Amino acid sequence: MASTKVKIPTIDFSNPELKPNTPLWESTKIQLFEALQEYGCIEAIYGENPNETREGIFDIEKKLFEFPLETKMKNHSEIPLHIGYIGQIPHLPSYESLCIPNFLNPQSVENFANIFWPHGNPEFCNLVKSYANSLLKLDEMMKRMILENLGLETHINELLDNFVLFRFTHYKGPSIINKDENNKYDGLGAHTDNNFLTFIAQNQVNGLQINKNGEWIDASISPNSFVVLSGDSFKVSVTHFF
């Protein structure tokens, strides 16, 4: 997909003074809401995750996808919406994904780890919990800001009790899959997410693009930032509110 060199909005959530009912909070929540309305995404700067934790997640992710297909396919769930292993799809040859469903369940990480390490892997579990729990704080902060903008802050607990997924995603490089006649490499292809917010950490390769008014924008961010995307649920909520 051809892309336009436009920078997506960047918002800093790492300031310890960013607390509800402060001038900084009020200005940030307006900035967030306007950015999500216009672009559908932001680059979020958030300092809760040390670099070594982030690097540890990417290292363990590589090991997960090196397991045999038979093992990876044990990552499945009776819950719909593609919760579990996704891969070996003819029209998506580059894409593989593993998922920890219902992350708010304290046992979910251990259940996932036992698929790959039947005797358990406390180091893996502690790493994932540390990484994801810090993101849950950012998730709560952003959702609270969004609902305050809508005048719906009394419903925050309903939104926070919602389903949370933690997904590992792997894309094979274009050099090891067949390209089409136009020499394109589209990865997962154009799509939207059906949740409220999606947080994406990219490992050195900025492969994400955002469609804004029919033009594709490269979501190029710094190595320690996150791309935060508004999903279909956010768009429906805002549309119905207005």
PDB file of C-alpha atoms in Angstrom, residues 24-227:
ATOM      1  CA  LEU A  24      -2.641  18.764  32.769  1.00  0.00           C
ATOM      2  CA  TRP A  25      -5.286  16.026  32.838  1.00  0.00           C
ATOM      3  CA  GLU A  26      -7.909  18.316  31.321  1.00  0.00           C
ATOM      4  CA  SER A  27      -5.675  19.439  28.450  1.00  0.00           C
ATOM      5  CA  THR A  28      -4.431  15.899  27.774  1.00  0.00           C
ATOM      6  CA  LYS A  29      -7.903  14.364  27.654  1.00  0.00           C
ATOM      7  CA  ILE A  30      -9.021  16.948  25.082  1.00  0.00           C
ATOM      8  CA  GLN A  31      -5.890  16.318  23.015  1.00  0.00           C
ATOM      9  CA  LEU A  32      -6.509  12.548  23.177  1.00  0.00           C
ATOM     10  CA  PHE A  33     -10.157  12.745  22.197  1.00  0.00           C
ATOM     11  CA  GLU A  34      -9.534  15.084  19.265  1.00  0.00           C
ATOM     12  CA  ALA A  35      -6.645  12.934  17.985  1.00  0.00           C
ATOM     13  CA  LEU A  36      -8.715   9.738  18.105  1.00  0.00           C
ATOM     14  CA  GLN A  37     -11.576  11.448  16.320  1.00  0.00           C
ATOM     15  CA  GLU A  38      -9.350  12.794  13.544  1.00  0.00           C
ATOM     16  CA  TYR A  39      -6.772  10.013  13.121  1.00  0.00           C
ATOM     17  CA  GLY A  40      -8.227   7.037  14.973  1.00  0.00           C
ATOM     18  CA  CYS A  41      -4.862   6.534  16.663  1.00  0.00           C
ATOM     19  CA  ILE A  42      -2.023   8.156  18.592  1.00  0.00           C
ATOM     20  CA  GLU A  43       1.569   7.508  19.537  1.00  0.00           C
ATOM     21  CA  ALA A  44       1.532   7.101  23.318  1.00  0.00           C
ATOM     22  CA  ILE A  45       4.658   7.854  25.336  1.00  0.00           C
ATOM     23  CA  TYR A  46       4.509   5.939  28.594  1.00  0.00           C
ATOM     24  CA  GLY A  47       7.425   5.302  30.912  1.00  0.00           C
ATOM     25  CA  GLU A  48       6.027   2.534  33.118  1.00  0.00           C
ATOM     26  CA  ASN A  49       7.725  -0.252  31.127  1.00  0.00           C
ATOM     27  CA  PRO A  50      11.544  -0.392  31.445  1.00  0.00           C
ATOM     28  CA  ASN A  51      13.441  -1.123  28.231  1.00  0.00           C
ATOM     29  CA  GLU A  52      14.642  -4.475  29.558  1.00  0.00           C
ATOM     30  CA  THR A  53      11.035  -5.579  30.164  1.00  0.00           C
ATOM     31  CA  ARG A  54      10.012  -4.600  26.659  1.00  0.00           C
ATOM     32  CA  GLU A  55      13.048  -6.313  25.128  1.00  0.00           C
ATOM     33  CA  GLY A  56      12.323  -9.384  27.236  1.00  0.00           C
ATOM     34  CA  ILE A  57       8.811  -9.564  25.795  1.00  0.00           C
ATOM     35  CA  PHE A  58      10.114  -9.438  22.222  1.00  0.00           C
ATOM     36  CA  ASP A  59      12.751 -12.081  22.979  1.00  0.00           C
ATOM     37  CA  ILE A  60      10.219 -14.498  24.464  1.00  0.00           C
ATOM     38  CA  GLU A  61       7.829 -13.802  21.598  1.00  0.00           C
ATOM     39  CA  LYS A  62      10.412 -15.098  19.099  1.00  0.00           C
ATOM     40  CA  LYS A  63      10.749 -18.305  21.118  1.00  0.00           C
ATOM     41  CA  LEU A  64       6.981 -18.823  21.191  1.00  0.00           C
ATOM     42  CA  PHE A  65       6.699 -18.827  17.409  1.00  0.00           C
ATOM     43  CA  GLU A  66       9.595 -21.276  17.107  1.00  0.00           C
ATOM     44  CA  PHE A  67       7.501 -23.979  18.799  1.00  0.00           C
ATOM     45  CA  PRO A  68       6.047 -26.667  16.495  1.00  0.00           C
ATOM     46  CA  LEU A  69       2.721 -25.884  14.849  1.00  0.00           C
ATOM     47  CA  GLU A  70       1.156 -28.749  16.798  1.00  0.00           C
ATOM     48  CA  THR A  71       2.002 -26.972  20.061  1.00  0.00           C
ATOM     49  CA  LYS A  72       0.889 -23.527  18.909  1.00  0.00           C
ATOM     50  CA  MET A  73      -2.482 -24.874  17.796  1.00  0.00           C
ATOM     51  CA  LYS A  74      -3.200 -25.914  21.387  1.00  0.00           C
ATOM     52  CA  ASN A  75      -3.681 -22.207  22.050  1.00  0.00           C
ATOM     53  CA  HIS A  76      -7.427 -22.157  21.406  1.00  0.00           C
ATOM     54  CA  SER A  77     -10.586 -21.031  23.144  1.00  0.00           C
ATOM     55  CA  GLU A  78     -14.302 -21.678  22.917  1.00  0.00           C
ATOM     56  CA  ILE A  79     -14.819 -17.913  22.951  1.00  0.00           C
ATOM     57  CA  PRO A  80     -15.404 -16.488  19.427  1.00  0.00           C
ATOM     58  CA  LEU A  81     -13.647 -13.579  17.690  1.00  0.00           C
ATOM     59  CA  HIS A  82     -10.401 -15.361  16.757  1.00  0.00           C
ATOM     60  CA  ILE A  83      -9.226 -15.883  20.337  1.00  0.00           C
ATOM     61  CA  GLY A  84      -6.349 -18.323  20.149  1.00  0.00           C
ATOM     62  CA  TYR A  85      -3.736 -19.296  17.583  1.00  0.00           C
ATOM     63  CA  ILE A  86      -4.167 -17.806  14.109  1.00  0.00           C
ATOM     64  CA  GLY A  87      -1.924 -18.839  11.245  1.00  0.00           C
ATOM     65  CA  GLN A  88      -1.398 -21.032   8.189  1.00  0.00           C
ATOM     66  CA  ILE A  89      -3.984 -18.982   6.278  1.00  0.00           C
ATOM     67  CA  PRO A  90      -3.438 -19.167   2.486  1.00  0.00           C
ATOM     68  CA  HIS A  91      -4.355 -15.532   1.791  1.00  0.00           C
ATOM     69  CA  LEU A  92      -2.351 -14.333   4.851  1.00  0.00           C
ATOM     70  CA  PRO A  93       0.910 -16.278   4.459  1.00  0.00           C
ATOM     71  CA  SER A  94       2.969 -13.833   6.520  1.00  0.00           C
ATOM     72  CA  TYR A  95       0.754 -13.761   9.611  1.00  0.00           C
ATOM     73  CA  GLU A  96       0.834 -15.763  12.837  1.00  0.00           C
ATOM     74  CA  SER A  97      -0.653 -14.864  16.193  1.00  0.00           C
ATOM     75  CA  LEU A  98      -0.997 -16.326  19.694  1.00  0.00           C
ATOM     76  CA  CYS A  99      -3.364 -15.030  22.334  1.00  0.00           C
ATOM     77  CA  ILE A 100      -3.792 -14.960  26.111  1.00  0.00           C
ATOM     78  CA  PRO A 101      -7.591 -14.629  26.413  1.00  0.00           C
ATOM     79  CA  ASN A 102      -9.393 -13.046  29.342  1.00  0.00           C
ATOM     80  CA  PHE A 103      -6.215 -11.467  30.686  1.00  0.00           C
ATOM     81  CA  LEU A 104      -8.077 -10.065  33.705  1.00  0.00           C
ATOM     82  CA  ASN A 105      -8.376 -13.642  34.981  1.00  0.00           C
ATOM     83  CA  PRO A 106      -5.335 -14.106  37.294  1.00  0.00           C
ATOM     84  CA  GLN A 107      -4.790 -17.667  36.036  1.00  0.00           C
ATOM     85  CA  SER A 108      -4.862 -16.821  32.326  1.00  0.00           C
ATOM     86  CA  VAL A 109      -1.098 -16.275  31.912  1.00  0.00           C
ATOM     87  CA  GLU A 110      -0.221 -19.526  33.696  1.00  0.00           C
ATOM     88  CA  ASN A 111      -2.734 -21.444  31.568  1.00  0.00           C
ATOM     89  CA  PHE A 112      -1.130 -20.030  28.422  1.00  0.00           C
ATOM     90  CA  ALA A 113       2.413 -20.777  29.621  1.00  0.00           C
ATOM     91  CA  ASN A 114       1.514 -24.398  30.396  1.00  0.00           C
ATOM     92  CA  ILE A 115       0.768 -24.980  26.708  1.00  0.00           C
ATOM     93  CA  PHE A 116       4.421 -24.373  25.847  1.00  0.00           C
ATOM     94  CA  TRP A 117       6.080 -25.328  29.132  1.00  0.00           C
ATOM     95  CA  PRO A 118       4.002 -28.110  30.738  1.00  0.00           C
ATOM     96  CA  HIS A 119       5.913 -27.770  34.010  1.00  0.00           C
ATOM     97  CA  GLY A 120       5.346 -24.029  34.093  1.00  0.00           C
ATOM     98  CA  ASN A 121       7.546 -21.031  33.380  1.00  0.00           C
ATOM     99  CA  PRO A 122       7.432 -18.500  36.258  1.00  0.00           C
ATOM    100  CA  GLU A 123       9.921 -16.195  34.520  1.00  0.00           C
ATOM    101  CA  PHE A 124       7.658 -15.917  31.469  1.00  0.00           C
ATOM    102  CA  CYS A 125       4.559 -15.370  33.607  1.00  0.00           C
ATOM    103  CA  ASN A 126       6.164 -12.652  35.720  1.00  0.00           C
ATOM    104  CA  LEU A 127       7.506 -10.871  32.639  1.00  0.00           C
ATOM    105  CA  VAL A 128       4.155 -10.854  30.826  1.00  0.00           C
ATOM    106  CA  LYS A 129       2.224  -9.783  33.925  1.00  0.00           C
ATOM    107  CA  SER A 130       4.639  -6.952  34.661  1.00  0.00           C
ATOM    108  CA  TYR A 131       4.504  -5.711  31.073  1.00  0.00           C
ATOM    109  CA  ALA A 132       0.756  -6.028  30.616  1.00  0.00           C
ATOM    110  CA  ASN A 133      -0.267  -4.695  34.019  1.00  0.00           C
ATOM    111  CA  SER A 134       1.539  -1.428  33.337  1.00  0.00           C
ATOM    112  CA  LEU A 135      -0.359  -1.164  30.044  1.00  0.00           C
ATOM    113  CA  LEU A 136      -3.616  -1.791  31.878  1.00  0.00           C
ATOM    114  CA  LYS A 137      -2.888   1.362  33.901  1.00  0.00           C
ATOM    115  CA  LEU A 138      -2.490   3.331  30.677  1.00  0.00           C
ATOM    116  CA  ASP A 139      -5.618   1.695  29.272  1.00  0.00           C
ATOM    117  CA  GLU A 140      -7.605   2.751  32.345  1.00  0.00           C
ATOM    118  CA  MET A 141      -6.246   6.302  32.153  1.00  0.00           C
ATOM    119  CA  MET A 142      -7.163   6.692  28.485  1.00  0.00           C
ATOM    120  CA  LYS A 143     -10.625   5.173  28.857  1.00  0.00           C
ATOM    121  CA  ARG A 144     -11.330   7.454  31.805  1.00  0.00           C
ATOM    122  CA  MET A 145     -10.292  10.475  29.729  1.00  0.00           C
ATOM    123  CA  ILE A 146     -12.488   9.404  26.813  1.00  0.00           C
ATOM    124  CA  LEU A 147     -15.554   8.865  28.997  1.00  0.00           C
ATOM    125  CA  GLU A 148     -15.013  12.202  30.722  1.00  0.00           C
ATOM    126  CA  ASN A 149     -15.037  13.872  27.308  1.00  0.00           C
ATOM    127  CA  LEU A 150     -18.375  12.169  26.632  1.00  0.00           C
ATOM    128  CA  GLY A 151     -19.791  13.005  30.065  1.00  0.00           C
ATOM    129  CA  LEU A 152     -20.010   9.277  30.838  1.00  0.00           C
ATOM    130  CA  GLU A 153     -17.352   8.957  33.550  1.00  0.00           C
ATOM    131  CA  THR A 154     -19.820   7.228  35.906  1.00  0.00           C
ATOM    132  CA  HIS A 155     -19.694   4.213  33.558  1.00  0.00           C
ATOM    133  CA  ILE A 156     -15.924   3.727  33.808  1.00  0.00           C
ATOM    134  CA  ASN A 157     -16.142   0.529  35.877  1.00  0.00           C
ATOM    135  CA  GLU A 158     -18.357  -1.123  33.270  1.00  0.00           C
ATOM    136  CA  LEU A 159     -15.758  -0.418  30.602  1.00  0.00           C
ATOM    137  CA  LEU A 160     -12.799  -1.524  32.738  1.00  0.00           C
ATOM    138  CA  ASP A 161     -14.501  -4.825  33.574  1.00  0.00           C
ATOM    139  CA  ASN A 162     -14.596  -5.614  29.876  1.00  0.00           C
ATOM    140  CA  PHE A 163     -12.696  -8.429  28.166  1.00  0.00           C
ATOM    141  CA  VAL A 164      -8.921  -7.901  27.731  1.00  0.00           C
ATOM    142  CA  LEU A 165      -6.743  -9.847  25.274  1.00  0.00           C
ATOM    143  CA  PHE A 166      -2.952 -10.027  25.203  1.00  0.00           C
ATOM    144  CA  ARG A 167      -1.792 -11.043  21.741  1.00  0.00           C
ATOM    145  CA  PHE A 168       1.641 -11.979  20.371  1.00  0.00           C
ATOM    146  CA  THR A 169       1.883 -11.327  16.629  1.00  0.00           C
ATOM    147  CA  HIS A 170       4.550 -12.429  14.170  1.00  0.00           C
ATOM    148  CA  TYR A 171       4.962 -11.432  10.523  1.00  0.00           C
ATOM    149  CA  LYS A 172       7.314 -13.301   8.242  1.00  0.00           C
ATOM    150  CA  GLY A 173       9.543 -11.016   6.189  1.00  0.00           C
ATOM    151  CA  PRO A 174       8.644 -10.373   2.536  1.00  0.00           C
ATOM    152  CA  SER A 175      11.822 -12.155   1.416  1.00  0.00           C
ATOM    153  CA  ILE A 176      10.480 -15.530   2.575  1.00  0.00           C
ATOM    154  CA  ILE A 177       6.944 -15.394   1.189  1.00  0.00           C
ATOM    155  CA  ASN A 178       5.670 -15.022  -2.343  1.00  0.00           C
ATOM    156  CA  LYS A 179       4.915 -11.476  -3.426  1.00  0.00           C
ATOM    157  CA  ASP A 180       2.215 -10.711  -5.951  1.00  0.00           C
ATOM    158  CA  GLU A 181       2.834  -9.365  -9.427  1.00  0.00           C
ATOM    159  CA  ASN A 182       2.887  -5.769  -8.169  1.00  0.00           C
ATOM    160  CA  ASN A 183       5.648  -6.610  -5.696  1.00  0.00           C
ATOM    161  CA  LYS A 184       3.514  -5.550  -2.742  1.00  0.00           C
ATOM    162  CA  TYR A 185       3.707  -6.787   0.815  1.00  0.00           C
ATOM    163  CA  ASP A 186       0.529  -6.023   2.733  1.00  0.00           C
ATOM    164  CA  GLY A 187       0.936  -8.262   5.790  1.00  0.00           C
ATOM    165  CA  LEU A 188      -2.420  -8.642   7.516  1.00  0.00           C
ATOM    166  CA  GLY A 189      -4.118  -6.254   5.101  1.00  0.00           C
ATOM    167  CA  ALA A 190      -6.590  -3.438   5.726  1.00  0.00           C
ATOM    168  CA  HIS A 191      -8.916  -4.062   8.686  1.00  0.00           C
ATOM    169  CA  THR A 192     -10.428  -2.544  11.820  1.00  0.00           C
ATOM    170  CA  ASP A 193     -10.488  -3.960  15.351  1.00  0.00           C
ATOM    171  CA  ASN A 194     -13.859  -4.593  16.977  1.00  0.00           C
ATOM    172  CA  ASN A 195     -12.807  -3.601  20.497  1.00  0.00           C
ATOM    173  CA  PHE A 196     -12.540  -0.186  22.207  1.00  0.00           C
ATOM    174  CA  LEU A 197      -8.761   0.408  22.242  1.00  0.00           C
ATOM    175  CA  THR A 198      -5.817  -1.585  20.863  1.00  0.00           C
ATOM    176  CA  PHE A 199      -2.233  -1.080  22.090  1.00  0.00           C
ATOM    177  CA  ILE A 200       0.552  -2.102  19.698  1.00  0.00           C
ATOM    178  CA  ALA A 201       4.273  -2.336  20.429  1.00  0.00           C
ATOM    179  CA  GLN A 202       6.418  -2.747  17.308  1.00  0.00           C
ATOM    180  CA  ASN A 203       9.748  -4.527  17.486  1.00  0.00           C
ATOM    181  CA  GLN A 204      12.171  -2.280  15.546  1.00  0.00           C
ATOM    182  CA  VAL A 205      10.147  -2.536  12.323  1.00  0.00           C
ATOM    183  CA  ASN A 206       7.474   0.124  11.795  1.00  0.00           C
ATOM    184  CA  GLY A 207       5.090  -1.938   9.687  1.00  0.00           C
ATOM    185  CA  LEU A 208       1.773  -0.352  10.675  1.00  0.00           C
ATOM    186  CA  GLN A 209      -0.188   2.010   8.430  1.00  0.00           C
ATOM    187  CA  ILE A 210      -3.293   4.073   9.224  1.00  0.00           C
ATOM    188  CA  ASN A 211      -5.987   5.000   6.709  1.00  0.00           C
ATOM    189  CA  LYS A 212      -6.990   8.663   7.015  1.00  0.00           C
ATOM    190  CA  ASN A 213      -9.474  10.001   4.469  1.00  0.00           C
ATOM    191  CA  GLY A 214      -8.452   7.358   1.950  1.00  0.00           C
ATOM    192  CA  GLU A 215      -4.702   7.898   2.352  1.00  0.00           C
ATOM    193  CA  TRP A 216      -2.362   5.457   4.098  1.00  0.00           C
ATOM    194  CA  ILE A 217      -0.141   7.006   6.768  1.00  0.00           C
ATOM    195  CA  ASP A 218       2.963   5.260   8.126  1.00  0.00           C
ATOM    196  CA  ALA A 219       2.617   4.892  11.894  1.00  0.00           C
ATOM    197  CA  SER A 220       6.334   5.419  12.539  1.00  0.00           C
ATOM    198  CA  ILE A 221       6.994   5.759  16.253  1.00  0.00           C
ATOM    199  CA  SER A 222       9.952   5.762  18.620  1.00  0.00           C
ATOM    200  CA  PRO A 223      11.140   2.347  19.895  1.00  0.00           C
ATOM    201  CA  ASN A 224       9.758   2.901  23.396  1.00  0.00           C
ATOM    202  CA  SER A 225       6.307   4.187  22.427  1.00  0.00           C
ATOM    203  CA  PHE A 226       3.019   2.448  21.678  1.00  0.00           C
ATOM    204  CA  VAL A 227       0.532   2.916  18.888  1.00  0.00           C
TER     205      VAL A 227
END
